[in-house]
Short mmCIF file of C-alpha atoms in Angstrom, two decimals:
data_model
loop_
_atom_site.label_atom_id
_atom_site.label_comp_id
_atom_site.label_asym_id
_atom_site.label_seq_id
_atom_site.Cartn_x
_atom_site.Cartn_y
_atom_site.Cartn_z
CA MET Q 1 104.99 94.60 50.42
CA PHE Q 2 101.29 94.65 51.35
CA LYS Q 3 101.52 91.08 52.58
CA LEU Q 4 104.52 92.00 54.75
CA TRP Q 5 102.52 94.89 56.21
CA ARG Q 6 99.66 92.53 57.06
CA LYS Q 7 102.12 90.27 58.86
CA PHE Q 8 103.38 93.17 60.94
CA LYS Q 9 99.83 94.26 61.71
CA ASN Q 10 98.76 90.80 62.83
CA LEU Q 11 101.82 90.52 65.04
CA PHE Q 12 101.51 93.86 66.82
CA PHE Q 13 97.71 93.94 67.16
CA THR Q 14 97.25 90.40 68.50
CA GLN Q 15 95.09 90.30 71.64
CA GLN Q 16 96.58 88.59 74.71
CA THR Q 17 94.33 86.16 76.54
CA SER Q 18 96.27 85.47 79.76
CA ILE Q 19 98.23 87.40 82.35
CA LEU Q 20 101.36 85.34 81.66
CA SER Q 21 101.42 86.05 77.94
CA SER Q 22 100.61 89.71 78.55
CA ALA Q 23 103.29 90.11 81.21
CA LEU Q 24 105.84 88.25 79.10
CA ILE Q 25 105.31 90.50 76.09
CA ILE Q 26 105.45 93.63 78.23
CA ALA Q 27 108.57 92.42 80.05
CA LEU Q 28 110.39 91.46 76.84
CA MET Q 29 109.68 94.76 75.12
CA PHE Q 30 110.32 96.82 78.24
CA GLY Q 31 113.48 94.78 78.81
CA PHE Q 32 114.80 95.65 75.38
CA SER Q 33 113.85 99.27 75.97
CA ARG Q 34 115.60 99.31 79.36
CA VAL Q 35 118.73 97.80 77.83
CA LEU Q 36 118.73 100.61 75.28
CA GLY Q 37 118.16 103.03 78.14
CA PHE Q 38 121.25 101.82 79.97
CA ILE Q 39 123.29 101.87 76.78
CA ARG Q 40 122.10 105.48 76.55
CA TYR Q 41 123.38 106.17 80.08
CA ARG Q 42 126.74 104.65 79.20
CA VAL Q 43 126.89 106.91 76.14
CA PHE Q 44 126.10 109.86 78.42
CA SER Q 45 128.93 108.92 80.78
CA TYR Q 46 131.31 108.71 77.81
CA PHE Q 47 130.62 112.27 76.64
CA PHE Q 48 129.76 114.08 79.89
CA THR Q 49 131.07 114.26 83.45
CA VAL Q 50 128.86 113.46 86.45
CA GLU Q 51 128.79 117.19 87.25
CA GLU Q 52 127.32 117.96 83.81
CA LEU Q 53 124.86 115.07 84.08
CA ASP Q 54 123.65 116.50 87.39
CA LEU Q 55 122.27 119.47 85.43
CA PHE Q 56 120.68 117.28 82.75
CA PHE Q 57 118.96 114.89 85.17
CA ALA Q 58 117.83 117.78 87.40
CA SER Q 59 116.11 119.34 84.36
CA PHE Q 60 113.64 116.45 84.33
CA ARG Q 61 112.47 116.86 87.91
CA LEU Q 62 109.71 119.39 87.26
CA PRO Q 63 108.47 117.78 83.99
CA ASP Q 64 108.58 114.32 85.59
CA MET Q 65 106.69 115.61 88.61
CA LEU Q 66 103.96 116.94 86.33
CA PHE Q 67 103.79 113.95 83.99
CA ASP Q 68 104.17 111.13 86.52
CA SER Q 69 101.69 112.57 89.00
CA VAL Q 70 99.01 114.02 86.72
CA VAL Q 71 99.23 112.13 83.42
CA SER Q 72 100.23 108.71 84.75
CA GLY Q 73 97.84 109.05 87.67
CA VAL Q 74 94.86 109.81 85.46
CA LEU Q 75 95.55 107.67 82.41
CA GLY Q 76 97.39 104.76 84.00
CA TYR Q 77 94.95 104.18 86.83
CA SER Q 78 91.64 105.85 85.98
CA LEU Q 79 90.97 105.65 82.25
CA ILE Q 80 91.12 101.86 81.90
CA PRO Q 81 88.55 100.95 84.61
CA LEU Q 82 86.28 103.78 83.44
CA VAL Q 83 86.35 102.53 79.85
CA LEU Q 84 85.61 98.99 81.03
CA ARG Q 85 82.71 100.22 83.14
CA TYR Q 86 81.04 102.65 80.72
CA ARG Q 87 81.39 100.77 77.47
CA ARG Q 88 78.64 98.48 78.74
CA GLN Q 89 76.29 101.43 78.13
CA SER Q 90 75.07 102.65 74.76
CA GLN Q 91 77.89 103.46 72.38
CA GLU Q 92 76.86 107.08 71.92
CA ARG Q 93 76.86 107.75 75.65
CA PHE Q 94 80.12 105.84 76.10
CA TYR Q 95 81.88 107.87 73.39
CA LYS Q 96 80.67 111.15 74.83
CA SER Q 97 81.49 110.30 78.47
CA ILE Q 98 85.07 109.27 77.78
CA SER Q 99 85.65 112.13 75.29
CA VAL Q 100 84.43 114.80 77.71
CA ASN Q 101 86.61 113.46 80.50
CA LEU Q 102 89.67 113.39 78.24
CA ASN Q 103 88.94 116.89 76.90
CA LEU Q 104 88.67 118.39 80.38
CA PHE Q 105 91.80 116.56 81.45
CA MET Q 106 93.79 117.87 78.47
CA LEU Q 107 92.61 121.42 79.19
CA PHE Q 108 93.66 121.08 82.83
CA LEU Q 109 97.06 119.68 81.80
CA LEU Q 110 97.62 122.57 79.38
CA VAL Q 111 97.05 125.08 82.19
CA LEU Q 112 99.50 123.22 84.44
CA VAL Q 113 102.20 123.10 81.73
CA VAL Q 114 101.90 126.86 81.08
CA LEU Q 115 102.08 127.64 84.81
CA ALA Q 116 105.11 125.35 85.22
CA ILE Q 117 106.93 127.11 82.36
CA VAL Q 118 106.16 130.55 83.77
CA PHE Q 119 107.28 129.70 87.32
CA ALA Q 120 110.13 127.34 86.34
CA GLU Q 121 112.84 129.68 87.59
CA PHE Q 122 111.31 129.91 91.06
CA LEU Q 123 110.55 126.19 91.31
CA VAL Q 124 113.98 125.07 90.08
CA GLY Q 125 115.55 127.35 92.67
CA LEU Q 126 113.66 125.51 95.41
CA MET Q 127 114.56 122.11 93.98
CA THR Q 128 118.31 122.69 93.58
CA PRO Q 129 119.54 124.69 96.58
CA GLY Q 130 123.06 123.31 96.18
CA PHE Q 131 123.51 124.59 92.60
CA ASP Q 132 125.03 128.01 91.88
CA PRO Q 133 123.03 130.64 89.87
CA GLU Q 134 124.60 129.69 86.52
CA GLN Q 135 123.84 125.99 87.02
CA GLN Q 136 120.26 126.83 87.99
CA ARG Q 137 119.90 129.01 84.88
CA ILE Q 138 120.91 126.06 82.67
CA VAL Q 139 118.47 123.75 84.46
CA VAL Q 140 115.63 126.29 84.05
CA TYR Q 141 116.32 126.61 80.30
CA TYR Q 142 116.29 122.85 79.74
CA THR Q 143 113.28 122.36 82.00
CA ARG Q 144 111.15 124.75 79.95
CA ILE Q 145 112.05 122.97 76.70
CA ILE Q 146 111.12 119.57 78.17
CA LEU Q 147 107.84 120.92 79.57
CA ALA Q 148 106.81 122.39 76.22
CA THR Q 149 107.63 119.30 74.16
CA GLN Q 150 108.00 116.05 76.08
CA VAL Q 151 104.92 116.35 78.31
CA PRO Q 152 102.41 116.92 75.44
CA PHE Q 153 103.86 114.21 73.19
CA LEU Q 154 104.07 111.61 75.97
CA THR Q 155 100.51 112.43 77.03
CA ILE Q 156 99.15 111.76 73.53
CA GLY Q 157 101.01 108.46 73.40
CA SER Q 158 99.77 107.50 76.86
CA VAL Q 159 96.12 108.13 75.96
CA LEU Q 160 96.40 105.85 72.93
CA SER Q 161 98.27 103.21 74.94
CA ALA Q 162 95.50 103.13 77.55
CA PHE Q 163 92.92 102.19 74.89
CA ALA Q 164 95.17 99.40 73.63
CA GLN Q 165 95.54 98.02 77.17
CA VAL Q 166 91.76 97.94 77.54
CA GLU Q 167 91.71 95.58 74.55
CA LYS Q 168 94.58 93.55 76.12
CA ARG Q 169 96.89 94.33 73.19
CA PHE Q 170 100.23 95.15 74.77
CA LEU Q 171 102.87 94.67 72.09
CA LEU Q 172 102.32 97.94 70.24
CA THR Q 173 102.24 99.96 73.48
CA ALA Q 174 105.53 98.41 74.57
CA LEU Q 175 107.21 99.71 71.41
CA ALA Q 176 106.89 103.36 72.43
CA PRO Q 177 109.81 103.40 74.92
CA LEU Q 178 112.02 101.78 72.27
CA PHE Q 179 111.54 104.68 69.89
CA TYR Q 180 112.08 107.14 72.73
CA ASN Q 181 115.40 105.65 73.83
CA LEU Q 182 116.72 105.05 70.30
CA SER Q 183 116.05 108.66 69.33
CA ILE Q 184 117.87 110.09 72.36
CA MET Q 185 120.84 107.77 71.90
CA LEU Q 186 121.14 108.47 68.17
CA ILE Q 187 121.06 112.26 68.57
CA THR Q 188 123.57 112.09 71.43
CA LEU Q 189 126.05 110.05 69.38
CA ILE Q 190 125.79 112.42 66.43
CA PHE Q 191 125.66 115.84 68.08
CA ALA Q 192 127.15 115.52 71.61
CA GLY Q 193 130.56 116.66 70.41
CA SER Q 194 129.23 119.85 68.81
CA LEU Q 195 126.16 120.76 70.89
CA GLY Q 196 127.17 119.53 74.34
CA LEU Q 197 124.31 118.95 76.79
CA SER Q 198 121.90 120.57 74.33
CA ALA Q 199 122.24 117.45 72.17
CA LEU Q 200 120.61 115.44 74.97
CA ILE Q 201 117.67 117.84 75.12
CA PHE Q 202 117.30 117.72 71.32
CA GLY Q 203 117.23 113.92 71.60
CA VAL Q 204 114.54 114.08 74.29
CA VAL Q 205 112.34 116.24 72.06
CA LEU Q 206 112.71 113.89 69.09
CA GLY Q 207 112.24 110.81 71.30
CA SER Q 208 109.02 112.20 72.77
CA PHE Q 209 107.67 112.92 69.31
CA MET Q 210 108.49 109.38 68.16
CA TYR Q 211 106.84 108.00 71.32
CA ALA Q 212 103.54 109.59 70.27
CA VAL Q 213 103.87 108.69 66.58
CA SER Q 214 104.54 105.03 67.39
CA GLN Q 215 101.12 104.78 69.05
CA LEU Q 216 99.04 106.23 66.21
CA GLY Q 217 98.29 102.72 64.91
CA ILE Q 218 96.10 102.19 67.97
CA ILE Q 219 93.52 104.51 66.39
CA LYS Q 220 92.81 101.72 63.89
CA LEU Q 221 92.63 99.21 66.72
CA THR Q 222 89.68 100.66 68.60
CA ASP Q 223 86.19 101.58 67.44
CA PHE Q 224 86.13 104.56 69.80
CA LYS Q 225 84.70 107.69 68.20
CA TYR Q 226 85.94 110.96 69.60
CA VAL Q 227 83.39 113.66 70.53
CA PHE Q 228 84.44 117.30 70.88
CA SER Q 229 82.56 118.38 73.98
CA PHE Q 230 83.38 119.88 77.38
CA LYS Q 231 80.00 119.31 79.03
CA PRO Q 232 80.49 116.81 81.87
CA ASP Q 233 77.98 114.08 82.69
CA ARG Q 234 77.61 111.62 85.57
CA SER Q 235 80.79 109.78 84.59
CA PHE Q 236 82.85 112.88 85.34
CA LYS Q 237 82.26 112.36 89.07
CA ASP Q 238 83.69 108.83 88.86
CA PHE Q 239 86.59 110.15 86.81
CA ILE Q 240 87.38 112.82 89.40
CA LEU Q 241 87.01 110.47 92.37
CA LEU Q 242 89.18 107.78 90.82
CA SER Q 243 91.76 110.21 89.47
CA SER Q 244 92.04 112.65 92.34
CA THR Q 245 93.09 110.13 94.97
CA ARG Q 246 95.77 108.66 92.73
CA VAL Q 247 96.98 112.09 91.58
CA VAL Q 248 97.27 113.32 95.16
CA ASN Q 249 99.10 110.10 96.03
CA LEU Q 250 101.55 110.53 93.15
CA ILE Q 251 102.09 114.21 93.91
CA VAL Q 252 103.19 113.24 97.40
CA LYS Q 253 105.54 110.61 95.92
CA GLN Q 254 106.93 113.18 93.49
CA LEU Q 255 107.55 115.53 96.39
CA GLU Q 256 109.68 112.76 97.86
CA SER Q 257 111.74 112.61 94.65
CA THR Q 258 112.03 116.39 94.65
CA VAL Q 259 113.30 116.43 98.23
CA GLU Q 260 115.82 113.73 97.25
CA LEU Q 261 117.08 116.01 94.46
CA ALA Q 262 117.33 118.99 96.81
CA LEU Q 263 119.16 117.02 99.49
CA SER Q 264 121.55 115.39 97.01
CA THR Q 265 122.57 118.81 95.62
CA LEU Q 266 123.67 119.71 99.16
CA LEU Q 267 126.07 116.74 99.11
CA GLY Q 268 128.13 118.12 96.22
CA LEU Q 269 128.14 117.90 92.43
CA GLY Q 270 127.89 114.36 91.12
CA SER Q 271 125.84 113.09 94.06
CA TYR Q 272 122.50 113.40 92.26
CA THR Q 273 123.84 111.58 89.19
CA ALA Q 274 125.01 108.69 91.40
CA PHE Q 275 121.61 108.58 93.11
CA TYR Q 276 119.68 108.93 89.84
CA LEU Q 277 121.59 106.19 88.01
CA ALA Q 278 121.43 103.80 90.98
CA GLN Q 279 117.69 104.38 91.22
CA ARG Q 280 117.29 103.63 87.51
CA LEU Q 281 119.27 100.40 87.91
CA GLN Q 282 117.01 99.35 90.78
CA TYR Q 283 114.01 100.29 88.69
CA LEU Q 284 115.07 97.95 85.87
CA PRO Q 285 113.87 94.68 87.51
CA VAL Q 286 110.97 96.52 89.13
CA SER Q 287 109.66 97.62 85.75
CA LEU Q 288 110.45 94.36 83.96
CA ILE Q 289 108.80 92.20 86.61
CA GLY Q 290 106.67 94.22 89.00
CA GLN Q 291 105.19 96.71 86.56
CA SER Q 292 104.84 94.16 83.75
CA ILE Q 293 102.88 91.75 85.96
CA SER Q 294 100.76 94.50 87.53
CA GLN Q 295 100.02 96.09 84.16
CA ALA Q 296 99.07 92.72 82.69
CA ALA Q 297 96.92 91.77 85.69
CA TYR Q 298 95.17 95.14 85.93
CA PRO Q 299 92.55 94.70 83.15
CA PHE Q 300 91.89 91.12 84.27
CA ILE Q 301 91.28 92.18 87.88
CA SER Q 302 89.13 95.10 86.69
CA SER Q 303 86.95 92.76 84.63
CA LEU Q 304 86.64 90.21 87.47
CA SER Q 305 85.77 93.02 89.87
CA GLU Q 306 82.93 94.15 87.62
CA GLU Q 307 81.65 90.56 87.63
CA GLY Q 308 82.02 90.20 91.40
CA LYS Q 309 84.36 87.17 91.22
CA THR Q 310 86.21 87.59 94.52
CA LYS Q 311 87.69 84.11 94.65
CA GLN Q 312 89.36 84.46 91.26
CA ILE Q 313 90.79 87.85 92.24
CA ALA Q 314 92.27 86.34 95.40
CA GLU Q 315 93.90 83.59 93.34
CA ILE Q 316 95.40 86.16 90.95
CA ILE Q 317 96.82 88.21 93.83
CA LYS Q 318 98.36 85.18 95.53
CA ASN Q 319 99.87 83.64 92.40
CA ASN Q 320 101.27 86.92 91.15
CA THR Q 321 102.66 87.85 94.55
CA LEU Q 322 104.57 84.58 94.72
CA LEU Q 323 105.68 85.00 91.12
CA VAL Q 324 107.04 88.48 91.88
CA ILE Q 325 108.88 87.20 94.95
CA PHE Q 326 110.33 84.24 93.05
CA THR Q 327 111.67 86.45 90.26
CA THR Q 328 112.77 89.58 92.14
CA VAL Q 329 114.45 88.19 95.27
CA PRO Q 330 117.30 86.60 93.25
CA VAL Q 331 117.76 89.83 91.30
CA SER Q 332 117.89 91.79 94.54
CA PHE Q 333 120.61 89.57 96.04
CA PHE Q 334 122.62 89.58 92.80
CA LEU Q 335 122.65 93.37 92.63
CA ILE Q 336 123.87 93.52 96.22
CA PHE Q 337 126.89 91.24 95.96
CA ALA Q 338 127.82 92.12 92.34
CA ARG Q 339 127.10 95.84 92.59
CA THR Q 340 130.51 97.21 91.58
CA PRO Q 341 131.06 95.28 88.32
CA ILE Q 342 127.42 95.89 87.40
CA VAL Q 343 127.83 99.64 87.81
CA ARG Q 344 131.05 99.54 85.79
CA VAL Q 345 129.26 97.72 82.96
CA PHE Q 346 126.22 100.00 82.84
CA PHE Q 347 127.76 103.39 83.56
CA GLY Q 348 131.53 102.99 83.22
CA GLY Q 349 132.05 105.53 80.48
CA GLU Q 350 135.25 107.46 79.91
CA LYS Q 351 134.23 110.35 82.19
CA PHE Q 352 132.63 108.22 84.93
CA ASP Q 353 135.51 108.08 87.42
CA TRP Q 354 136.20 105.57 90.20
CA SER Q 355 134.76 107.82 92.92
CA ALA Q 356 131.46 108.01 91.02
CA THR Q 357 131.55 104.24 90.51
CA VAL Q 358 131.98 103.48 94.23
CA THR Q 359 129.30 105.97 95.28
CA THR Q 360 126.83 104.62 92.72
CA ALA Q 361 127.60 101.00 93.70
CA TYR Q 362 126.88 101.64 97.38
CA THR Q 363 123.65 103.43 96.43
CA VAL Q 364 122.63 100.50 94.21
CA SER Q 365 123.06 98.04 97.09
CA MET Q 366 120.85 100.16 99.35
CA PHE Q 367 118.15 100.32 96.66
CA ALA Q 368 118.45 96.60 95.86
CA TYR Q 369 116.98 95.49 99.18
CA SER Q 370 113.68 97.12 98.19
CA ILE Q 371 113.28 95.46 94.78
CA PRO Q 372 110.82 92.66 95.80
CA PHE Q 373 108.68 95.05 97.83
CA HIS Q 374 108.83 97.84 95.27
CA SER Q 375 107.65 95.36 92.62
CA LEU Q 376 104.79 94.19 94.82
CA PHE Q 377 103.89 97.81 95.51
CA TYR Q 378 102.74 98.25 91.91
CA LEU Q 379 100.72 95.03 91.94
CA TYR Q 380 98.93 95.90 95.18
CA ASN Q 381 98.41 99.53 94.26
CA LYS Q 382 96.84 98.71 90.91
CA THR Q 383 94.67 96.06 92.54
CA PHE Q 384 93.13 98.69 94.81
CA PHE Q 385 92.38 100.92 91.85
CA ALA Q 386 90.95 98.04 89.82
CA LEU Q 387 88.57 97.49 92.74
CA PHE Q 388 87.74 101.23 92.90
CA LYS Q 389 89.12 101.27 96.48
CA THR Q 390 91.35 104.33 96.34
CA LYS Q 391 91.33 105.79 99.85
CA ILE Q 392 93.50 103.12 101.47
CA PRO Q 393 96.48 103.46 99.08
CA LEU Q 394 96.14 107.26 99.25
CA ILE Q 395 96.42 107.34 103.04
CA VAL Q 396 99.05 104.61 103.37
CA ASN Q 397 101.28 105.82 100.53
CA SER Q 398 101.09 109.45 101.64
CA LEU Q 399 101.94 108.55 105.24
CA PHE Q 400 105.05 106.58 104.32
CA THR Q 401 106.17 109.17 101.79
CA VAL Q 402 106.17 111.79 104.54
CA VAL Q 403 108.10 109.38 106.76
CA SER Q 404 110.63 108.81 103.94
CA ILE Q 405 111.15 112.57 103.51
CA LEU Q 406 111.72 113.01 107.25
CA ILE Q 407 114.20 110.12 107.43
CA SER Q 408 116.09 111.40 104.36
CA TYR Q 409 116.26 114.90 105.82
CA TYR Q 410 117.55 113.53 109.13
CA PHE Q 411 120.25 111.45 107.42
CA VAL Q 412 121.60 114.32 105.30
CA VAL Q 413 121.05 117.47 107.36
CA PHE Q 414 121.55 116.19 110.91
CA LEU Q 415 123.84 113.18 110.45
CA ASN Q 416 125.63 114.49 107.31
CA LYS Q 417 125.51 111.04 105.70
CA GLN Q 418 126.41 110.12 102.11
CA VAL Q 419 123.95 109.98 99.22
CA TRP Q 420 123.32 106.25 99.57
CA TYR Q 421 121.49 106.94 102.83
CA LEU Q 422 118.75 108.53 100.70
CA ALA Q 423 118.39 105.11 99.04
CA LEU Q 424 118.28 103.45 102.47
CA ALA Q 425 115.46 105.77 103.54
CA PHE Q 426 113.53 104.80 100.40
CA THR Q 427 114.07 101.09 101.03
CA ILE Q 428 112.88 101.24 104.63
CA THR Q 429 109.70 103.17 103.91
CA ASN Q 430 108.82 101.42 100.65
CA THR Q 431 109.08 98.03 102.35
CA LEU Q 432 106.78 99.10 105.19
CA ASN Q 433 104.42 100.77 102.71
CA THR Q 434 104.05 97.60 100.63
CA LEU Q 435 103.54 95.42 103.70
CA CYS Q 436 100.69 97.68 104.83
CA LEU Q 437 98.99 97.56 101.42
CA GLY Q 438 99.35 93.77 101.38
CA PHE Q 439 97.90 93.57 104.88
CA TYR Q 440 94.75 95.45 103.83
CA LEU Q 441 94.33 93.34 100.69
CA ASN Q 442 94.80 90.15 102.68
CA ARG Q 443 92.02 91.19 105.08
CA LYS Q 444 89.61 91.08 102.15
CA PHE Q 445 90.96 88.25 100.01
CA ARG Q 446 92.85 86.01 102.48
CA PHE Q 447 95.60 85.09 100.04
CA VAL Q 448 98.32 84.71 102.71
CA ASP Q 449 98.15 81.16 104.06
CA SER Q 450 100.62 78.54 105.28
CA HIS Q 451 101.50 77.57 101.69
CA PHE Q 452 102.26 81.21 100.86
CA ILE Q 453 104.54 81.63 103.89
CA ILE Q 454 106.43 78.37 103.28
CA GLU Q 455 106.99 79.15 99.59
CA THR Q 456 108.27 82.63 100.43
CA ALA Q 457 110.66 81.28 103.08
CA LYS Q 458 112.02 78.67 100.65
CA ILE Q 459 112.64 81.32 97.99
CA TYR Q 460 114.65 83.51 100.36
CA ALA Q 461 116.61 80.51 101.72
CA ILE Q 462 117.72 79.16 98.35
CA THR Q 463 118.52 82.68 97.12
CA PHE Q 464 120.82 83.24 100.10
CA LEU Q 465 122.62 79.95 99.50
CA SER Q 466 122.96 80.69 95.78
CA SER Q 467 124.37 84.14 96.57
CA VAL Q 468 127.02 82.71 98.90
CA VAL Q 469 128.21 80.30 96.22
CA ALA Q 470 128.15 82.89 93.41
CA TYR Q 471 129.85 85.62 95.45
CA ASN Q 472 132.77 83.38 96.41
CA PHE Q 473 133.04 82.23 92.81
CA MET Q 474 133.19 85.85 91.64
CA ARG Q 475 135.91 86.74 94.15
CA LEU Q 476 137.92 83.69 93.11
CA VAL Q 477 137.70 84.45 89.40
CA ASP Q 478 138.15 88.24 89.64
CA GLY Q 479 141.87 88.96 89.52
CA LEU Q 480 142.98 85.34 89.67
CA PHE Q 481 141.74 84.27 86.24
CA ILE Q 482 140.18 87.42 84.74
CA GLU Q 483 141.60 90.94 84.83
CA THR Q 484 138.54 93.20 84.72
CA ILE Q 485 140.21 96.07 82.92
CA ASN Q 486 137.65 96.67 80.16
CA LEU Q 487 134.01 96.11 79.27
CA ILE Q 488 134.57 92.69 77.67
CA THR Q 489 136.27 91.17 80.71
CA LEU Q 490 133.65 92.69 83.00
CA LEU Q 491 130.89 91.11 80.91
CA VAL Q 492 132.67 87.75 81.04
CA LEU Q 493 132.97 87.97 84.83
CA LEU Q 494 129.35 88.94 85.29
CA GLY Q 495 128.18 86.35 82.78
CA LEU Q 496 130.02 83.52 84.54
CA THR Q 497 128.85 84.69 87.96
CA CYS Q 498 125.26 85.00 86.77
CA PHE Q 499 125.43 81.51 85.26
CA VAL Q 500 126.69 80.01 88.52
CA PHE Q 501 124.13 81.94 90.56
CA GLY Q 502 121.24 81.01 88.26
CA SER Q 503 122.26 77.35 88.00
CA VAL Q 504 122.49 76.89 91.77
CA PHE Q 505 119.19 78.74 92.25
CA VAL Q 506 117.33 76.64 89.67
CA VAL Q 507 118.67 73.35 91.05
CA LEU Q 508 117.76 74.31 94.60
CA ALA Q 509 114.31 75.51 93.52
CA TRP Q 510 113.73 72.14 91.88
CA LEU Q 511 115.02 70.21 94.91
CA VAL Q 512 112.81 72.02 97.43
CA ASP Q 513 109.83 71.87 95.06
CA ILE Q 514 109.03 75.57 94.72
CA LYS Q 515 105.83 75.75 92.69
CA GLN Q 516 106.84 78.96 90.91
CA PHE Q 517 109.71 76.98 89.38
CA LEU Q 518 107.14 75.66 86.90
CA ILE Q 519 106.89 79.15 85.41
CA ILE Q 520 110.34 78.75 83.84
CA PRO Q 521 109.38 76.08 81.27
CA LYS Q 522 106.14 77.97 80.59
CA VAL Q 523 108.02 81.17 79.86
CA LEU Q 524 110.56 79.35 77.69
CA SER Q 525 107.76 77.68 75.74
CA ARG Q 526 106.06 81.05 75.21
CA ILE Q 527 109.31 82.61 74.01
CA GLU Q 528 109.86 79.69 71.64
CA ARG Q 529 106.31 80.07 70.34
CA TYR Q 530 106.85 83.79 69.72
CA ARG Q 531 110.13 82.99 67.97
CA ARG Q 532 108.41 80.48 65.68
CA ASN Q 533 105.62 82.97 64.98
CA LEU Q 534 108.15 85.64 64.02
CA ILE Q 535 109.93 83.25 61.68
CA GLN Q 536 106.62 82.16 60.20
CA TYR Q 537 105.46 85.76 59.77
CA PHE Q 538 108.51 86.94 57.88
CA THR Q 539 109.53 83.83 55.95
CA SER Q 540 106.06 83.26 54.52
CA VAL Q 541 106.07 86.57 52.65
CA GLU Q 542 106.28 85.90 48.97
#
């Protein structure tokens, strides 16, 4: 038993030494977590109607606004570069500096949570103008429970995860979302019939607790010694400067999401669920590819920035940009032409009717156009923060968020368009936002050259050709050879279409000599190595 435990410990605490291995581990674990997440959504759509899910998803808006803007902004973007910078000092000063900053942050977060709970009724009323008083009362009740439980537990887990990322140990941190999703899904399956929507909230509470517990092993990983003190030193100024710009930026982005909720409630019950689920489907490749690569590259760029190695940073930006384009453009095109069967697979539960399916499918296609740029957004944004250059992303992101809100408002209020126009507004502004961030980075690092442009053009060209072939194949097979009347036949159709699409894409990538094509055998070799390591770990236990 003790030997088995040592095997587990060696596996989950192994330090990654390259961006590829780091990104691969993050993507694999996040991928498994996202699959569980979408199984969870399908379970939701089996037990609850889209009108009921509107209330559940709306209950997360205020907690998500608080967590994603404040917690993610501070811990995800500020803590890691500060730890890398100040641990070069004496250990005693390093421990105190980081502890004081975390203590003050936790105190500030506690105040915000209490205020959010107190004023939840007023805030929810502003966020859901299309809901009646009873629906708003339900949302307020659930919102307060989530604020009091999920936000604290996820914050604790996020603090521990940040320290693990500093040490470039990503596997344990990637486990946290797995525990979160499994807990919600399990509680829903057991209690949905008796507790209704309250079962989902109970699952969220348990999942948040398990998220924090799963990260406790990181305490053994680091030699950091906590100091109970609230007296700030010189590092607090850096902490505030680095955190404040990102927090303000994220608050503006969260306001965009809040406006999207408010506008979607004006379009009728079920509209927000269609928008929310389509956005989560778009976010799947963005998180697997864009966030995984940016999260893996972040500590490397931070370290190189501290050493002043500009040329190496430029090479990382260029290679990872092309890698993101190579991997996300095909996903984007596939989601566009196969949107309806994909939505039926992920969300086609018993109570998810055809009207909801069509609305969600159209919204998915509007979101899908933004996938490559949304993925690059995270890479470029984190690069600015790794370089301690925070003003440019603050100004650019805030500007385009305001533009997105205005366009969304115009589509819904003045033109009376459907909910998928909210997704179109996001795609337009996110694309322009990312291009502006890339423009500013390129002015400093000059990573866009003729090779970069040619490679990008080839990727888009072969993806278009692959899509034409795969789409016509799907139309031929659907109805003629396969009756897509249940989940199994839908999976067969999508599997065959994906195989045709992927095969044509790979052959064309090889024929036109796209350099990123070489990443495929590297990834396969890494996966095979991890598979052998797992077998070795667990078969060598006596």
